[in-house]
Amino acid sequence: MKQSNVKYSCLIAVLYFGMNVSGQTAPNDTLPKEQKIEEVVLIGYGSQKKENVTGSIGTISAKDLADKPNANPISSIQGKLSGVQILNSGAPGGSPRVDIRGVSSLTGKTVFIVDGMITDDISFLNPQDIESMSVLKDPSSLAIFGARASNGAVIIKTKMGRGKKPVFSFNSYLGFKKVTNIPEMANSDQYIELYNEKLRNEGNTDPTKFLSRANFPADTNWFKEIFRTSIINANDFSAAGNAGKLNYYLSVGNLQDEGNLAAGRGINSGSGFNRLNTKVNLTYKINDNITVGDNFSFSKMRTDIAQNPLLDAYTAPPIFSVMNPGTGGYQFFNGYSIPNPRAKLDLFRSQTRQERLLNNVWGEYKFLKDFALRVSYTSDNINTNKYEFTPTLDYQPQPGVSKLVTRDSRDRNYVWDNTLTWKRNFGNHNFEVLAGFSRTRNSYSETYAQSQNVFYNGTNESLSISNGTDILIYNDDRDALGLNQDQYRIESFFGRVNYDYKGKYLLNASIRRDGSSQISTDRYKTFPAVSAGWVISKEDFMSEQNLFNLLKLRASYGELGNPNVSRRFTLNRTIIEGGAYYGNTGSPAATIDQIIDPTIGWETTSGGDLGLEMALLNNKLKIDAAYFSKDSKDVVYGVFQGAISGASNWRDYTTNAYSFNNKGFEVSINYNTKINDNVGIGVYGNYTGLKNKITSVYGGSYLEAGASLFGNNIIRLQEGQAVGSYYGYQVVGVFQNQADVTASAIQNQARPGAFKFADLDGNGIIDTRDKTFLGSPIPKGTYGFGVNMNIYDFDFAIDFQGVFGNKIYNYNREQRFGNENWDLDFYNNRWTGAGTSNSYSMVTNDQAIILPSSFYVEDGSYIRIRNVQIGYNLPKVFSDALSITKLRLYVSAQNPWTSFKYKGFSPEIMNTDRVQMGVDQNIYPISAIYTFGMNLTF
């Protein structure tokens, strides 16, 4: 473009919903510092220039999501944003857990607003269809969503066609997945050595009890038996463009992930995931004032659910074969309570099929120059069908009969939003006022059925309840089966004012009043928020400086609430056997079994944010730093009430019991530059430091929760501690000899080779009063950084991600009931006599020694190469010859390398239960994924 053709002295480049377009001024008198880049980000019920945003919002563009082998788009942004911790599930199709600035609720989830529809699950969404994401982090940004956003919100806008010429795209990748960092277990020789050593440690001298290699010739690696290298493949096609007054985007995609649990034997179907997506986005401009549109999504998903045999493979003795050579059937572990992992995997079949139709219809009417009325109606219909089939199990002493269980559920949800917006400028005063009304309804129903003696002939059609006997069908609430029918509604009124003076002084104020059917008392709640910003770089006294392109100070405060809490309205009743007697006459009788709180109310969250934003070096370097503090009050969960209550739930009384505080510091840095027309480089990094603390508990009480071995829970929720903190005995060494035992505090079953626990109360006796807190699963810090480069037709990108300061409870290692296998690390480091070890105990199954302790609490820190990718773009001369716009080929690796000290599969422990968020108990491992792909545009 010639300079004389440039109309304006400053060309504004707009990042419109995540799409970067940049330009530089052309006139000779224009200084480089005058180049200005503006970003438009998604906010609640609208969008705003990034420069004018006064809350804390992280943005993700389409390029951050593209070409990543993840079923769920949220998985692709792990490590990309400060203040956002994402924990991925290794299971195919599994949804990650998202924690934004700490733990706000024990039961709530981060919500996603997809083209106007609020949902807590976006596993149906194809990452290729997403144009941008905005992650709302501070309460002032979230308050406009009120009741649904107390755990954070992610606004997602899907793609829309632009331009008159149709654009067609085809994206495809093919790769393989491999489980890495598989723990090494003791082999048969080592197991027999440990087993016999255990008998001697327990004083057993009966020679018939000892094992010999001659009687157990097998040496089975159970992890090799259940794992395989699997294939992952995705193909997506889209068309976008404009036809007169109609803008359109159409797409169809398919993803297939075989999963790493080996299928193909017996009747199991492995752990595969398959998804088919269709997407239609239409916008039609009737005239200058009226525009209508439709955002339509339909998906079909199938998830094969193998009965996870990882824990069984971890504990199964290697001395047994997969198959019994004498009978040809699966080997039964005689004398052991551990199932054959391969048999368990082969002979259990389960599958979930889901169809989801999400449709958003909207219309916008502009009138009286400054007003815009927008009406949006979104329906979200989900049908889910699941079956679980267990055949006759001939590898255990009592095979039993085959059993089929089916669960058919229906979700019917809608959101009706109405907003009126007024925009007006009065000289240097700029106003935008929004008023709105919203109504949400979510309904859920489920049918449970089971039957026995069902014969499976290899087809899903044979797995019908009617083909069995002893048929039971339930359509009502049944806690024991996890079966419930539910409906809740939220009605909301809200408003917001955005004001700025000369783009220098910024103010945002909002208020929302929510009413929820989930709350029986104080049903309506009001949530205010206010935030302000000062663009210092626009002040006159900054006009002569050449350092800052942008310097902005912002502060915010907001409140919001969560009504979607665990609650019950009716008392449990227990029928008294024999009834009650009046004289000689007996009558049926019942008594209240539990004490419940029917007045459970809102969980509330409030917090503030102080931030600084900078752009330097002609907008090449951008820095965003913030300090935040967030308080959650009246958090609903169980609490210890005391046996004196007489209720069966005295250990777990549910009410508005807890208050939390999350505070921390976060910073993100981005640097992008072009060395010349053919070479560009970008570097980014982010860090979040977080401290979580329970600030109060109902009645000054606590709750012992989480996994439990022989009645010893490993987690305690108590004031002053982080959520999910582990609780047990502090190991201070191993008793080396009898003199060491005699000189120490009195301890049950103390003897040489046993753990020595700390006598914390100093009374000379080790008992439950010596238990203490052993660490937190919440990282003190999370971080991510990366580099991307373009060199002529080649591109390269690498992303790193990690955490530190958190602890993992290795419950796989602790839970010993009999003759489970040991890992190789324990074999190599165990105590075998005085002086051999002061950190690992002797081999034993003594439950007085195997207690919740610091031995099982391990360092959860890690650093990982999250993604590395190399791409090649076909030169333009060849693209033109082939009549295509773009052809890019690439190879990538996801999770190819992780450095950590934890002795399990992976330090990334994904539990949906936030109370047990750091407990490793049969977690599906993270895989390394290697892919080859292409992007074609024509």
CSV table of C-alpha atoms in Angstrom, one decimal, residues 368-627:
chain,number,residue,atom,x,y,z
A,368,LEU,CA,-33.7,5.9,18.6
A,369,LYS,CA,-30.0,6.0,17.5
A,370,ASP,CA,-28.5,5.1,20.9
A,371,PHE,CA,-30.6,2.1,22.0
A,372,ALA,CA,-30.3,-1.6,21.2
A,373,LEU,CA,-32.7,-4.4,22.4
A,374,ARG,CA,-31.4,-7.9,22.3
A,375,VAL,CA,-33.5,-11.0,22.9
A,376,SER,CA,-31.9,-14.4,23.1
A,377,TYR,CA,-33.4,-17.9,23.8
A,378,THR,CA,-31.2,-20.9,24.2
A,379,SER,CA,-32.3,-24.5,24.6
A,380,ASP,CA,-29.9,-27.3,25.6
A,381,ASN,CA,-31.3,-30.8,25.3
A,382,ILE,CA,-29.2,-33.8,26.4
A,383,ASN,CA,-30.2,-37.5,26.2
A,384,THR,CA,-27.8,-39.9,27.9
A,385,ASN,CA,-28.0,-43.7,27.8
A,386,LYS,CA,-25.6,-45.8,29.8
A,387,TYR,CA,-25.4,-49.5,30.5
A,388,GLU,CA,-23.1,-51.6,32.7
A,389,PHE,CA,-22.9,-55.3,32.1
A,390,THR,CA,-21.1,-57.8,34.3
A,391,PRO,CA,-21.2,-61.4,33.1
A,392,THR,CA,-20.8,-64.5,35.2
A,393,LEU,CA,-17.3,-64.1,36.6
A,394,ASP,CA,-15.6,-67.5,36.5
A,395,TYR,CA,-12.3,-66.3,37.9
A,396,GLN,CA,-13.6,-65.9,41.5
A,397,PRO,CA,-14.8,-68.4,44.1
A,398,GLN,CA,-18.5,-67.5,43.7
A,399,PRO,CA,-19.1,-66.6,40.0
A,400,GLY,CA,-22.6,-65.3,40.7
A,401,VAL,CA,-24.9,-64.4,37.8
A,402,SER,CA,-24.7,-61.9,35.0
A,403,LYS,CA,-26.2,-58.5,35.8
A,404,LEU,CA,-27.2,-55.6,33.5
A,405,VAL,CA,-27.8,-52.0,34.8
A,406,THR,CA,-29.1,-49.2,32.5
A,407,ARG,CA,-29.4,-45.5,33.3
A,408,ASP,CA,-31.4,-43.3,30.9
A,409,SER,CA,-31.3,-39.6,31.7
A,410,ARG,CA,-32.8,-36.5,30.2
A,411,ASP,CA,-31.5,-32.9,30.7
A,412,ARG,CA,-33.8,-30.1,29.5
A,413,ASN,CA,-32.4,-26.7,30.0
A,414,TYR,CA,-33.1,-23.2,28.7
A,415,VAL,CA,-31.9,-19.7,29.1
A,416,TRP,CA,-34.0,-16.6,28.1
A,417,ASP,CA,-32.0,-13.4,28.1
A,418,ASN,CA,-33.3,-9.9,27.4
A,419,THR,CA,-31.0,-6.9,27.4
A,420,LEU,CA,-31.5,-3.2,26.6
A,421,THR,CA,-28.3,-1.2,25.9
A,422,TRP,CA,-27.9,2.6,25.7
A,423,LYS,CA,-24.7,4.1,24.3
A,424,ARG,CA,-24.1,7.8,24.2
A,425,ASN,CA,-21.1,10.2,24.1
A,426,PHE,CA,-21.3,13.7,25.6
A,427,GLY,CA,-18.1,15.3,24.5
A,428,ASN,CA,-15.4,13.5,26.4
A,429,HIS,CA,-17.9,11.6,28.5
A,430,ASN,CA,-18.7,8.1,27.2
A,431,PHE,CA,-21.6,6.0,28.6
A,432,GLU,CA,-22.8,2.5,28.1
A,433,VAL,CA,-25.8,1.4,30.2
A,434,LEU,CA,-27.1,-2.1,30.2
A,435,ALA,CA,-30.3,-3.4,31.8
A,436,GLY,CA,-31.5,-7.0,31.6
A,437,PHE,CA,-33.8,-9.8,32.7
A,438,SER,CA,-32.9,-13.5,32.5
A,439,ARG,CA,-34.7,-16.7,33.3
A,440,THR,CA,-33.0,-20.1,33.5
A,441,ARG,CA,-34.6,-23.5,34.0
A,442,ASN,CA,-32.7,-26.8,34.4
A,443,SER,CA,-34.6,-30.1,34.7
A,444,TYR,CA,-33.2,-33.6,35.0
A,445,SER,CA,-34.8,-36.9,35.2
A,446,GLU,CA,-33.4,-40.4,35.1
A,447,THR,CA,-34.7,-44.0,34.9
A,448,TYR,CA,-32.7,-46.8,36.5
A,449,ALA,CA,-33.3,-50.4,35.6
A,450,GLN,CA,-31.5,-53.7,36.3
A,451,SER,CA,-32.0,-57.4,35.6
A,452,GLN,CA,-30.0,-60.6,36.0
A,453,ASN,CA,-29.2,-63.6,33.9
A,454,VAL,CA,-28.8,-61.5,30.7
A,455,PHE,CA,-27.1,-63.3,27.9
A,456,TYR,CA,-24.7,-61.2,25.8
A,457,ASN,CA,-24.3,-62.4,22.3
A,458,GLY,CA,-21.8,-59.8,21.1
A,459,THR,CA,-24.3,-57.1,20.1
A,460,ASN,CA,-25.6,-54.1,22.1
A,461,GLU,CA,-29.1,-55.1,21.2
A,462,SER,CA,-28.8,-58.2,23.3
A,463,LEU,CA,-28.1,-56.0,26.3
A,464,SER,CA,-31.7,-55.3,27.0
A,465,ILE,CA,-33.3,-55.3,30.5
A,466,SER,CA,-36.2,-57.4,29.1
A,467,ASN,CA,-33.8,-60.2,28.2
A,468,GLY,CA,-33.1,-60.9,31.9
A,469,THR,CA,-34.9,-61.9,35.1
A,470,ASP,CA,-35.5,-60.2,38.4
A,471,ILE,CA,-36.2,-57.0,36.7
A,472,LEU,CA,-36.3,-53.7,38.8
A,473,ILE,CA,-37.1,-50.3,37.4
A,474,TYR,CA,-36.9,-47.0,39.4
A,475,ASN,CA,-38.0,-43.5,38.3
A,476,ASP,CA,-37.8,-41.8,41.7
A,477,ASP,CA,-35.1,-40.4,44.0
A,478,ARG,CA,-32.9,-43.1,45.4
A,479,ASP,CA,-29.7,-42.0,47.2
A,480,ALA,CA,-28.3,-45.5,47.3
A,481,LEU,CA,-28.3,-45.7,43.5
A,482,GLY,CA,-27.3,-42.1,43.0
A,483,LEU,CA,-30.7,-41.6,41.3
A,484,ASN,CA,-32.5,-38.3,41.5
A,485,GLN,CA,-35.0,-36.2,39.6
A,486,ASP,CA,-34.5,-32.5,39.9
A,487,GLN,CA,-35.6,-29.2,38.5
A,488,TYR,CA,-34.4,-25.7,39.5
A,489,ARG,CA,-35.0,-22.2,38.2
A,490,ILE,CA,-33.2,-18.9,38.5
A,491,GLU,CA,-34.8,-15.6,37.8
A,492,SER,CA,-32.5,-12.5,37.5
A,493,PHE,CA,-32.6,-8.8,37.1
A,494,PHE,CA,-29.4,-7.0,36.4
A,495,GLY,CA,-27.8,-3.8,35.2
A,496,ARG,CA,-24.4,-2.3,34.4
A,497,VAL,CA,-22.9,1.1,33.7
A,498,ASN,CA,-19.7,1.6,31.9
A,499,TYR,CA,-18.3,5.1,31.9
A,500,ASP,CA,-15.0,6.6,30.8
A,501,TYR,CA,-13.7,10.2,30.5
A,502,LYS,CA,-11.4,10.7,27.5
A,503,GLY,CA,-10.5,7.0,27.8
A,504,LYS,CA,-8.4,7.9,30.9
A,505,TYR,CA,-10.7,7.5,33.8
A,506,LEU,CA,-12.8,4.3,33.7
A,507,LEU,CA,-15.7,3.1,35.9
A,508,ASN,CA,-17.7,-0.1,35.7
A,509,ALA,CA,-20.6,-0.7,38.2
A,510,SER,CA,-23.1,-3.6,38.1
A,511,ILE,CA,-25.8,-5.1,40.2
A,512,ARG,CA,-27.7,-8.3,39.8
A,513,ARG,CA,-30.6,-9.7,41.8
A,514,ASP,CA,-31.1,-13.5,41.6
A,515,GLY,CA,-33.9,-15.7,42.9
A,516,SER,CA,-33.4,-19.4,43.0
A,517,SER,CA,-35.8,-22.3,43.5
A,518,GLN,CA,-33.0,-24.2,45.3
A,519,ILE,CA,-33.2,-22.0,48.3
A,520,SER,CA,-36.1,-22.3,50.7
A,521,THR,CA,-35.4,-19.2,52.8
A,522,ASP,CA,-34.0,-15.8,51.8
A,523,ARG,CA,-34.5,-17.0,48.2
A,524,TYR,CA,-33.5,-13.7,46.5
A,525,LYS,CA,-30.0,-12.3,46.8
A,526,THR,CA,-28.4,-9.1,45.4
A,527,PHE,CA,-24.9,-9.0,44.1
A,528,PRO,CA,-23.2,-5.7,43.5
A,529,ALA,CA,-19.8,-5.0,41.9
A,530,VAL,CA,-17.7,-2.0,41.1
A,531,SER,CA,-14.4,-1.5,39.3
A,532,ALA,CA,-12.3,1.5,38.2
A,533,GLY,CA,-9.3,2.1,36.1
A,534,TRP,CA,-6.8,4.9,35.4
A,535,VAL,CA,-5.0,4.9,32.0
A,536,ILE,CA,-2.0,6.8,33.2
A,537,SER,CA,-0.4,6.8,29.8
A,538,LYS,CA,-3.1,9.1,28.4
A,539,GLU,CA,-2.3,11.8,30.9
A,540,ASP,CA,-0.7,15.0,29.6
A,541,PHE,CA,2.3,14.6,31.8
A,542,MET,CA,3.0,11.3,30.0
A,543,SER,CA,2.9,12.8,26.5
A,544,GLU,CA,6.7,13.3,26.2
A,545,GLN,CA,7.7,9.8,27.4
A,546,ASN,CA,8.7,7.1,25.0
A,547,LEU,CA,8.6,4.1,27.2
A,548,PHE,CA,5.0,3.2,27.7
A,549,ASN,CA,2.4,2.7,25.0
A,550,LEU,CA,0.0,1.7,27.8
A,551,LEU,CA,0.1,2.1,31.5
A,552,LYS,CA,-3.1,1.4,33.4
A,553,LEU,CA,-4.0,0.9,37.0
A,554,ARG,CA,-7.2,-0.9,37.9
A,555,ALA,CA,-9.0,-2.0,41.0
A,556,SER,CA,-12.3,-3.9,41.6
A,557,TYR,CA,-14.6,-5.4,44.2
A,558,GLY,CA,-17.6,-7.7,43.6
A,559,GLU,CA,-19.9,-10.1,45.2
A,560,LEU,CA,-21.7,-13.2,43.8
A,561,GLY,CA,-23.4,-16.3,45.1
A,562,ASN,CA,-24.0,-20.0,44.4
A,563,PRO,CA,-27.4,-21.5,45.1
A,564,ASN,CA,-26.7,-24.9,43.5
A,565,VAL,CA,-25.7,-26.6,46.8
A,566,SER,CA,-26.2,-30.1,48.2
A,567,ARG,CA,-29.3,-30.1,50.2
A,568,ARG,CA,-32.3,-32.1,51.3
A,569,PHE,CA,-35.8,-31.1,52.3
A,570,THR,CA,-37.1,-34.3,53.9
A,571,LEU,CA,-35.9,-36.3,56.8
A,572,ASN,CA,-34.6,-39.8,56.5
A,573,ARG,CA,-36.9,-42.2,58.3
A,574,THR,CA,-35.9,-45.7,59.5
A,575,ILE,CA,-38.6,-48.3,60.0
A,576,ILE,CA,-38.5,-49.9,63.4
A,577,GLU,CA,-38.5,-53.7,63.0
A,578,GLY,CA,-41.5,-55.1,64.8
A,579,GLY,CA,-43.1,-51.7,65.2
A,580,ALA,CA,-44.4,-50.1,68.4
A,581,TYR,CA,-46.7,-51.9,70.8
A,582,TYR,CA,-49.6,-50.5,72.8
A,583,GLY,CA,-50.5,-53.3,75.2
A,584,ASN,CA,-50.5,-56.5,73.0
A,585,THR,CA,-51.2,-54.6,69.8
A,586,GLY,CA,-48.3,-53.9,67.5
A,587,SER,CA,-48.3,-51.0,65.0
A,588,PRO,CA,-45.9,-50.0,62.3
A,589,ALA,CA,-43.4,-47.4,63.5
A,590,ALA,CA,-40.6,-45.2,62.2
A,591,THR,CA,-38.1,-42.9,63.6
A,592,ILE,CA,-36.0,-40.0,62.3
A,593,ASP,CA,-32.6,-41.4,61.3
A,594,GLN,CA,-30.8,-38.2,60.4
A,595,ILE,CA,-30.6,-34.6,61.4
A,596,ILE,CA,-30.8,-32.3,58.4
A,597,ASP,CA,-30.8,-28.6,57.8
A,598,PRO,CA,-33.8,-27.6,55.6
A,599,THR,CA,-32.7,-23.9,55.7
A,600,ILE,CA,-29.5,-24.3,53.8
A,601,GLY,CA,-28.9,-21.0,52.0
A,602,TRP,CA,-26.6,-19.3,49.5
A,603,GLU,CA,-22.9,-19.7,49.3
A,604,THR,CA,-21.5,-16.3,48.8
A,605,THR,CA,-18.2,-15.1,47.3
A,606,SER,CA,-16.7,-11.6,47.6
A,607,GLY,CA,-13.3,-10.3,46.6
A,608,GLY,CA,-11.1,-7.5,45.4
A,609,ASP,CA,-8.5,-7.2,42.7
A,610,LEU,CA,-5.7,-4.6,42.2
A,611,GLY,CA,-4.0,-4.7,38.8
A,612,LEU,CA,-1.4,-3.0,36.7
A,613,GLU,CA,-1.2,-3.3,32.9
A,614,MET,CA,1.7,-2.1,30.7
A,615,ALA,CA,2.6,-2.1,27.1
A,616,LEU,CA,6.1,-1.1,26.1
A,617,LEU,CA,8.5,-1.1,23.2
A,618,ASN,CA,5.9,-0.1,20.6
A,619,ASN,CA,3.4,-2.6,22.0
A,620,LYS,CA,5.8,-5.5,21.6
A,621,LEU,CA,6.1,-6.2,25.3
A,622,LYS,CA,2.9,-6.5,27.4
A,623,ILE,CA,2.8,-7.1,31.2
A,624,ASP,CA,-0.3,-7.7,33.3
A,625,ALA,CA,0.1,-8.1,37.1
A,626,ALA,CA,-2.5,-8.4,39.8
A,627,TYR,CA,-3.0,-9.0,43.5
